[in-house]
C-alpha cells in the first residue's frame, strides 16, 4: 500500500469513526430526555435550557467562520435569513414536537419513528418540488412503516390516547425535519456546512429562548443538581459534540456514508432504553425494529451505489447552475 493510499484509508476510517460516534451520541437523546422528565421539567423549559447552553458554541463557530471568509465568499442577507428560518423549522418546531411526544412515548419507539424521516423527504420532494418517486424508496417506506405497525400493535393495551397522541407528535417532528432537510440543501451549498449549521442552530436557539420567555418568564426552571447534570449532558453530548462530529465525518465519507453509519443509532437507543429505562422489548418490538431498520437500510444502500451518487451530484450541480 502506497503512502497516499494509506493516508486516504486513514482519512476515511476517521470519518467512519466520527460518524459512528456522533450517531451514537445523538441516539442517547431520547433516554436523557426521559430521565430528565422524572424531575417534572416541561418540554419548553427543557428545550430552552438545551439551546441556551448550546447557543454560545454555535454563535462562536459562526462568528469565526464568518471572519475567516473573504467578503466575496460570505452569503448575502437573504441566504442568512432563509438559513435562520429553516433552522427554526428544524431545531425549534421539530425539536419541540419530538420532546413533547417523548412525554408519552417510549424512547425506542421515538427513535424508530424519527428514523423514517428519509421517506418523508422523498414524499415532500415529490409534492413540493416534483421529484420522481422511486420504487426502492416506496419499498423501503413500506417495510419501515409496517415495522412501526408491528411494534405498536404487538401490545394493544399500550395504545392509550396519550401514547397515540405522542406518536403523532413525533411523526410530525419527523415531517418537519424532512422539510428542513429539503429546504436546507441549497442553503448549505450557498453558505457552506459549518456556517449554515451555526446560523440555523443560533437562530433556533434564540427562537426557543424567546418561546420560553413568553410562556414562562425569564427565570430558569428550578431543578435538583442531578437534573441539571442531565440537561448539561444533553446539551453537550447529545447536541454540540455530535453535531460537529457528524459534520466532520460527512466531510470525509460523504452524506451517504454517514447515512449508512447512522443506522446504528436505533440499536443504541433501544439497548439503552432497555437497560437504563427498563422499557419492554419482546418479539413484537424486535420484529418491528428489524423491519424499520431493514427498510431504511435498503433505501440507503441503493441510494449509495456509485451510479446513483453520480446522477444525484449531476442533478444538484444543474440546480445550482440554474
Tab-separated table of C-alpha atoms in Angstrom, residues 13-286:
chain	number	residue	atom	x	y	z
A	13	UNK	CA	-11.529	5.423	8.697
A	14	UNK	CA	-11.514	8.525	10.887
A	15	UNK	CA	-14.602	9.702	9.009
A	16	UNK	CA	-16.437	6.448	9.722
A	17	UNK	CA	-15.446	6.598	13.403
A	18	UNK	CA	-16.559	10.224	13.745
A	19	UNK	CA	-19.919	9.477	12.093
A	20	UNK	CA	-20.445	6.338	14.171
A	21	UNK	CA	-19.675	8.025	17.499
A	22	UNK	CA	-21.743	11.073	16.511
A	23	UNK	CA	-24.702	8.846	15.638
A	24	UNK	CA	-24.424	7.009	18.952
A	25	UNK	CA	-24.311	10.281	20.893
A	26	UNK	CA	-27.406	11.534	19.082
A	27	UNK	CA	-29.052	8.209	19.922
A	28	UNK	CA	-28.867	8.804	23.679
A	29	UNK	CA	-31.007	11.958	23.410
A	30	UNK	CA	-34.328	10.215	23.974
A	31	UNK	CA	-33.038	8.317	27.009
A	32	UNK	CA	-31.649	11.504	28.588
A	33	UNK	CA	-34.921	13.342	27.999
A	34	UNK	CA	-36.929	10.548	29.632
A	35	UNK	CA	-34.606	10.695	32.652
A	36	UNK	CA	-34.986	14.490	32.866
A	37	UNK	CA	-38.795	14.299	32.698
A	38	UNK	CA	-38.720	12.407	36.006
A	39	UNK	CA	-37.986	15.783	37.649
A	40	UNK	CA	-41.207	17.357	36.315
A	41	UNK	CA	-39.468	19.708	33.871
A	42	UNK	CA	-41.784	20.623	30.999
A	43	UNK	CA	-40.980	20.429	27.301
A	44	UNK	CA	-40.435	24.131	26.584
A	45	UNK	CA	-38.223	24.633	29.636
A	46	UNK	CA	-36.088	21.594	28.798
A	47	UNK	CA	-35.637	22.654	25.181
A	48	UNK	CA	-34.799	26.216	26.286
A	49	UNK	CA	-32.074	25.013	28.661
A	50	UNK	CA	-30.630	22.782	25.948
A	51	UNK	CA	-30.484	25.638	23.433
A	52	UNK	CA	-29.301	28.231	25.970
A	53	UNK	CA	-26.297	26.045	26.767
A	54	UNK	CA	-25.650	25.349	23.070
A	55	UNK	CA	-26.031	28.913	21.746
A	56	UNK	CA	-22.586	30.303	22.752
A	57	UNK	CA	-20.805	27.464	20.968
A	58	UNK	CA	-22.752	27.691	17.708
A	59	UNK	CA	-22.677	31.501	17.684
A	60	UNK	CA	-18.926	31.459	18.292
A	61	UNK	CA	-18.330	28.961	15.495
A	62	UNK	CA	-20.455	31.060	13.138
A	63	UNK	CA	-18.572	34.236	14.029
A	64	UNK	CA	-15.190	32.563	13.454
A	65	UNK	CA	-16.340	31.099	10.140
A	66	UNK	CA	-17.704	34.492	9.027
A	67	UNK	CA	-14.464	36.322	9.850
A	68	UNK	CA	-12.343	33.631	8.200
A	69	UNK	CA	-14.012	34.132	4.846
A	70	UNK	CA	-13.210	36.876	2.344
A	71	UNK	CA	-16.102	39.310	1.923
A	72	UNK	CA	-16.862	37.970	-1.555
A	73	UNK	CA	-17.415	34.438	-0.186
A	74	UNK	CA	-19.878	35.394	2.541
A	75	UNK	CA	-23.572	34.621	1.976
A	76	UNK	CA	-25.929	37.528	1.324
A	77	UNK	CA	-28.598	38.733	3.759
A	78	UNK	CA	-31.343	36.743	2.025
A	79	UNK	CA	-29.435	33.468	2.366
A	80	UNK	CA	-28.711	34.195	6.039
A	81	UNK	CA	-32.377	34.958	6.705
A	82	UNK	CA	-33.539	31.799	4.959
A	83	UNK	CA	-30.970	29.709	6.831
A	84	UNK	CA	-32.280	31.168	10.093
A	85	UNK	CA	-35.901	30.344	9.180
A	86	UNK	CA	-35.000	26.823	8.110
A	87	UNK	CA	-33.071	26.364	11.345
A	88	UNK	CA	-36.120	27.418	13.386
A	89	UNK	CA	-38.204	24.854	11.499
A	90	UNK	CA	-35.710	22.037	12.013
A	91	UNK	CA	-34.408	22.729	15.515
A	92	UNK	CA	-37.224	24.613	17.234
A	93	UNK	CA	-40.504	23.349	15.773
A	94	UNK	CA	-39.292	19.818	15.068
A	95	UNK	CA	-37.386	19.511	18.352
A	96	UNK	CA	-40.323	20.799	20.394
A	97	UNK	CA	-42.678	18.262	18.800
A	98	UNK	CA	-40.155	15.486	19.431
A	99	UNK	CA	-39.568	16.469	23.065
A	100	UNK	CA	-43.309	16.772	23.694
A	101	UNK	CA	-44.009	13.380	22.149
A	102	UNK	CA	-41.416	11.761	24.394
A	103	UNK	CA	-43.560	12.552	27.417
A	104	UNK	CA	-45.861	9.663	26.498
A	105	UNK	CA	-43.872	7.527	24.031
A	106	UNK	CA	-41.049	5.120	24.851
A	107	UNK	CA	-37.570	6.188	23.807
A	108	UNK	CA	-37.058	3.227	21.471
A	109	UNK	CA	-40.334	3.904	19.626
A	110	UNK	CA	-39.437	7.596	19.320
A	111	UNK	CA	-36.100	6.775	17.703
A	112	UNK	CA	-37.680	4.370	15.198
A	113	UNK	CA	-40.383	6.876	14.196
A	114	UNK	CA	-37.795	9.610	13.640
A	115	UNK	CA	-35.603	7.143	11.766
A	116	UNK	CA	-38.175	7.005	8.935
A	117	UNK	CA	-37.785	10.704	8.034
A	118	UNK	CA	-35.851	9.986	4.775
A	119	UNK	CA	-39.079	8.653	3.266
A	120	UNK	CA	-40.870	11.852	4.204
A	121	UNK	CA	-38.084	13.741	2.433
A	122	UNK	CA	-38.911	11.747	-0.701
A	123	UNK	CA	-42.673	12.333	-0.297
A	124	UNK	CA	-42.368	16.081	0.288
A	125	UNK	CA	-39.817	16.319	-2.514
A	126	UNK	CA	-42.455	14.888	-4.827
A	127	UNK	CA	-45.255	17.134	-3.542
A	128	UNK	CA	-43.282	20.392	-3.361
A	129	UNK	CA	-40.546	20.112	-5.998
A	130	UNK	CA	-41.945	17.424	-8.292
A	131	UNK	CA	-39.090	14.987	-7.633
A	132	UNK	CA	-39.550	11.497	-9.035
A	133	UNK	CA	-40.799	8.771	-6.695
A	134	UNK	CA	-38.530	5.731	-6.895
A	135	UNK	CA	-39.652	2.149	-6.354
A	136	UNK	CA	-36.925	1.313	-3.829
A	137	UNK	CA	-37.978	4.321	-1.737
A	138	UNK	CA	-41.583	3.128	-1.704
A	139	UNK	CA	-40.488	-0.418	-0.877
A	140	UNK	CA	-38.266	0.786	1.968
A	141	UNK	CA	-41.039	3.031	3.312
A	142	UNK	CA	-43.490	0.140	3.186
A	143	UNK	CA	-41.157	-2.073	5.213
A	144	UNK	CA	-40.400	0.626	7.774
A	145	UNK	CA	-43.965	1.734	8.417
A	146	UNK	CA	-45.077	-1.890	8.556
A	147	UNK	CA	-42.432	-2.294	11.259
A	148	UNK	CA	-43.935	0.583	13.242
A	149	UNK	CA	-47.386	-1.006	12.966
A	150	UNK	CA	-45.987	-4.325	14.190
A	151	UNK	CA	-44.207	-2.654	17.091
A	152	UNK	CA	-47.174	-0.587	18.268
A	153	UNK	CA	-49.678	-3.355	17.566
A	154	UNK	CA	-47.769	-6.059	19.447
A	155	UNK	CA	-49.361	-4.898	22.720
A	156	UNK	CA	-52.697	-3.124	22.077
A	157	UNK	CA	-53.064	-2.334	25.796
A	158	UNK	CA	-50.218	0.166	25.462
A	159	UNK	CA	-52.049	2.121	22.744
A	160	UNK	CA	-53.538	4.724	25.051
A	161	UNK	CA	-54.780	8.059	23.677
A	162	UNK	CA	-51.713	9.727	25.229
A	163	UNK	CA	-49.329	7.318	23.506
A	164	UNK	CA	-51.083	7.666	20.151
A	165	UNK	CA	-51.005	11.459	20.501
A	166	UNK	CA	-47.317	11.368	21.421
A	167	UNK	CA	-46.514	9.146	18.446
A	168	UNK	CA	-48.389	11.566	16.172
A	169	UNK	CA	-46.324	14.462	17.528
A	170	UNK	CA	-43.077	12.567	16.883
A	171	UNK	CA	-44.235	11.716	13.361
A	172	UNK	CA	-44.940	15.430	12.877
A	173	UNK	CA	-41.409	16.108	14.168
A	174	UNK	CA	-40.059	13.709	11.538
A	175	UNK	CA	-42.121	15.530	8.905
A	176	UNK	CA	-40.880	19.000	9.862
A	177	UNK	CA	-37.300	17.714	9.980
A	178	UNK	CA	-37.786	16.251	6.491
A	179	UNK	CA	-38.887	19.692	5.287
A	180	UNK	CA	-35.801	21.152	6.965
A	181	UNK	CA	-33.614	18.711	5.029
A	182	UNK	CA	-35.272	19.613	1.727
A	183	UNK	CA	-35.035	23.379	2.196
A	184	UNK	CA	-31.556	23.243	3.729
A	185	UNK	CA	-29.773	21.604	0.796
A	186	UNK	CA	-29.464	24.669	-1.425
A	187	UNK	CA	-28.674	26.916	1.550
A	188	UNK	CA	-25.840	24.610	2.635
A	189	UNK	CA	-24.374	24.973	-0.850
A	190	UNK	CA	-24.620	28.765	-0.580
A	191	UNK	CA	-23.355	29.165	2.998
A	192	UNK	CA	-21.135	26.118	3.471
A	193	UNK	CA	-21.921	23.376	6.021
A	194	UNK	CA	-20.238	24.942	9.077
A	195	UNK	CA	-21.652	28.446	8.645
A	196	UNK	CA	-25.122	27.146	7.742
A	197	UNK	CA	-25.200	24.937	10.857
A	198	UNK	CA	-24.069	27.838	13.037
A	199	UNK	CA	-26.720	30.191	11.610
A	200	UNK	CA	-29.500	27.610	11.787
A	201	UNK	CA	-28.710	26.475	15.327
A	202	UNK	CA	-28.167	30.024	16.621
A	203	UNK	CA	-31.484	31.205	15.160
A	204	UNK	CA	-33.300	28.185	16.574
A	205	UNK	CA	-31.703	28.750	19.969
A	206	UNK	CA	-32.838	32.393	20.072
A	207	UNK	CA	-36.322	31.381	18.915
A	208	UNK	CA	-36.619	28.706	21.618
A	209	UNK	CA	-35.373	31.102	24.307
A	210	UNK	CA	-37.955	33.695	23.174
A	211	UNK	CA	-40.655	30.988	23.257
A	212	UNK	CA	-39.680	30.142	26.829
A	213	UNK	CA	-39.584	33.789	27.917
A	214	UNK	CA	-43.067	34.433	26.503
A	215	UNK	CA	-44.604	31.361	28.156
A	216	UNK	CA	-42.574	31.013	31.375
A	217	UNK	CA	-40.908	34.354	32.046
A	218	UNK	CA	-37.159	34.831	32.320
A	219	UNK	CA	-36.463	32.564	35.297
A	220	UNK	CA	-34.983	29.158	34.559
A	221	UNK	CA	-36.882	26.172	35.983
A	222	UNK	CA	-35.926	25.037	39.484
A	223	UNK	CA	-34.309	21.626	39.366
A	224	UNK	CA	-32.057	19.470	41.559
A	225	UNK	CA	-28.350	19.094	40.701
A	226	UNK	CA	-28.900	15.682	39.069
A	227	UNK	CA	-31.465	17.155	36.670
A	228	UNK	CA	-29.075	19.988	35.768
A	229	UNK	CA	-26.289	17.457	35.191
A	230	UNK	CA	-28.560	15.549	32.788
A	231	UNK	CA	-29.571	18.749	30.961
A	232	UNK	CA	-25.942	19.835	30.612
A	233	UNK	CA	-25.123	16.363	29.308
A	234	UNK	CA	-27.989	16.638	26.809
A	235	UNK	CA	-26.652	19.960	25.509
A	236	UNK	CA	-23.003	18.914	25.309
A	237	UNK	CA	-23.002	15.213	24.474
A	238	UNK	CA	-26.230	14.909	22.508
A	239	UNK	CA	-26.257	18.286	20.740
A	240	UNK	CA	-22.954	20.159	20.416
A	241	UNK	CA	-20.400	17.338	20.196
A	242	UNK	CA	-22.318	15.026	17.799
A	243	UNK	CA	-23.261	17.942	15.533
A	244	UNK	CA	-19.611	18.731	14.849
A	245	UNK	CA	-18.576	15.051	14.766
A	246	UNK	CA	-21.206	14.261	12.150
A	247	UNK	CA	-20.169	17.282	10.068
A	248	UNK	CA	-16.513	16.227	10.235
A	249	UNK	CA	-17.414	12.642	9.393
A	250	UNK	CA	-19.547	13.688	6.444
A	251	UNK	CA	-16.659	15.783	5.089
A	252	UNK	CA	-14.562	12.590	4.944
A	253	UNK	CA	-17.014	9.898	3.819
A	254	UNK	CA	-19.897	11.866	2.297
A	255	UNK	CA	-23.555	12.202	3.263
A	256	UNK	CA	-24.465	8.727	2.015
A	257	UNK	CA	-21.702	7.064	4.021
A	258	UNK	CA	-22.856	8.948	7.098
A	259	UNK	CA	-26.452	7.853	6.444
A	260	UNK	CA	-25.386	4.201	6.336
A	261	UNK	CA	-23.409	4.517	9.564
A	262	UNK	CA	-26.402	6.222	11.211
A	263	UNK	CA	-28.396	3.003	11.034
A	264	UNK	CA	-26.605	2.093	14.260
A	265	UNK	CA	-28.462	4.798	16.202
A	266	UNK	CA	-31.777	2.948	16.795
A	267	UNK	CA	-29.891	-0.084	18.097
A	268	UNK	CA	-28.040	2.094	20.602
A	269	UNK	CA	-31.242	3.830	21.716
A	270	UNK	CA	-33.096	0.542	22.141
A	271	UNK	CA	-30.263	-1.041	24.143
A	272	UNK	CA	-30.059	1.968	26.479
A	273	UNK	CA	-33.858	2.191	26.798
A	274	UNK	CA	-33.992	-1.432	27.914
A	275	UNK	CA	-31.034	-1.242	30.305
A	276	UNK	CA	-31.435	2.284	31.729
A	277	UNK	CA	-35.183	2.918	31.490
A	278	UNK	CA	-36.406	-0.662	31.810
A	279	UNK	CA	-38.585	-0.396	28.696
A	280	UNK	CA	-40.165	-3.645	27.438
A	281	UNK	CA	-38.666	-5.395	24.429
A	282	UNK	CA	-40.348	-8.562	23.191
A	283	UNK	CA	-40.898	-10.357	19.892
A	284	UNK	CA	-43.145	-7.600	18.559
A	285	UNK	CA	-40.608	-4.876	19.305
A	286	UNK	CA	-37.793	-6.973	17.822
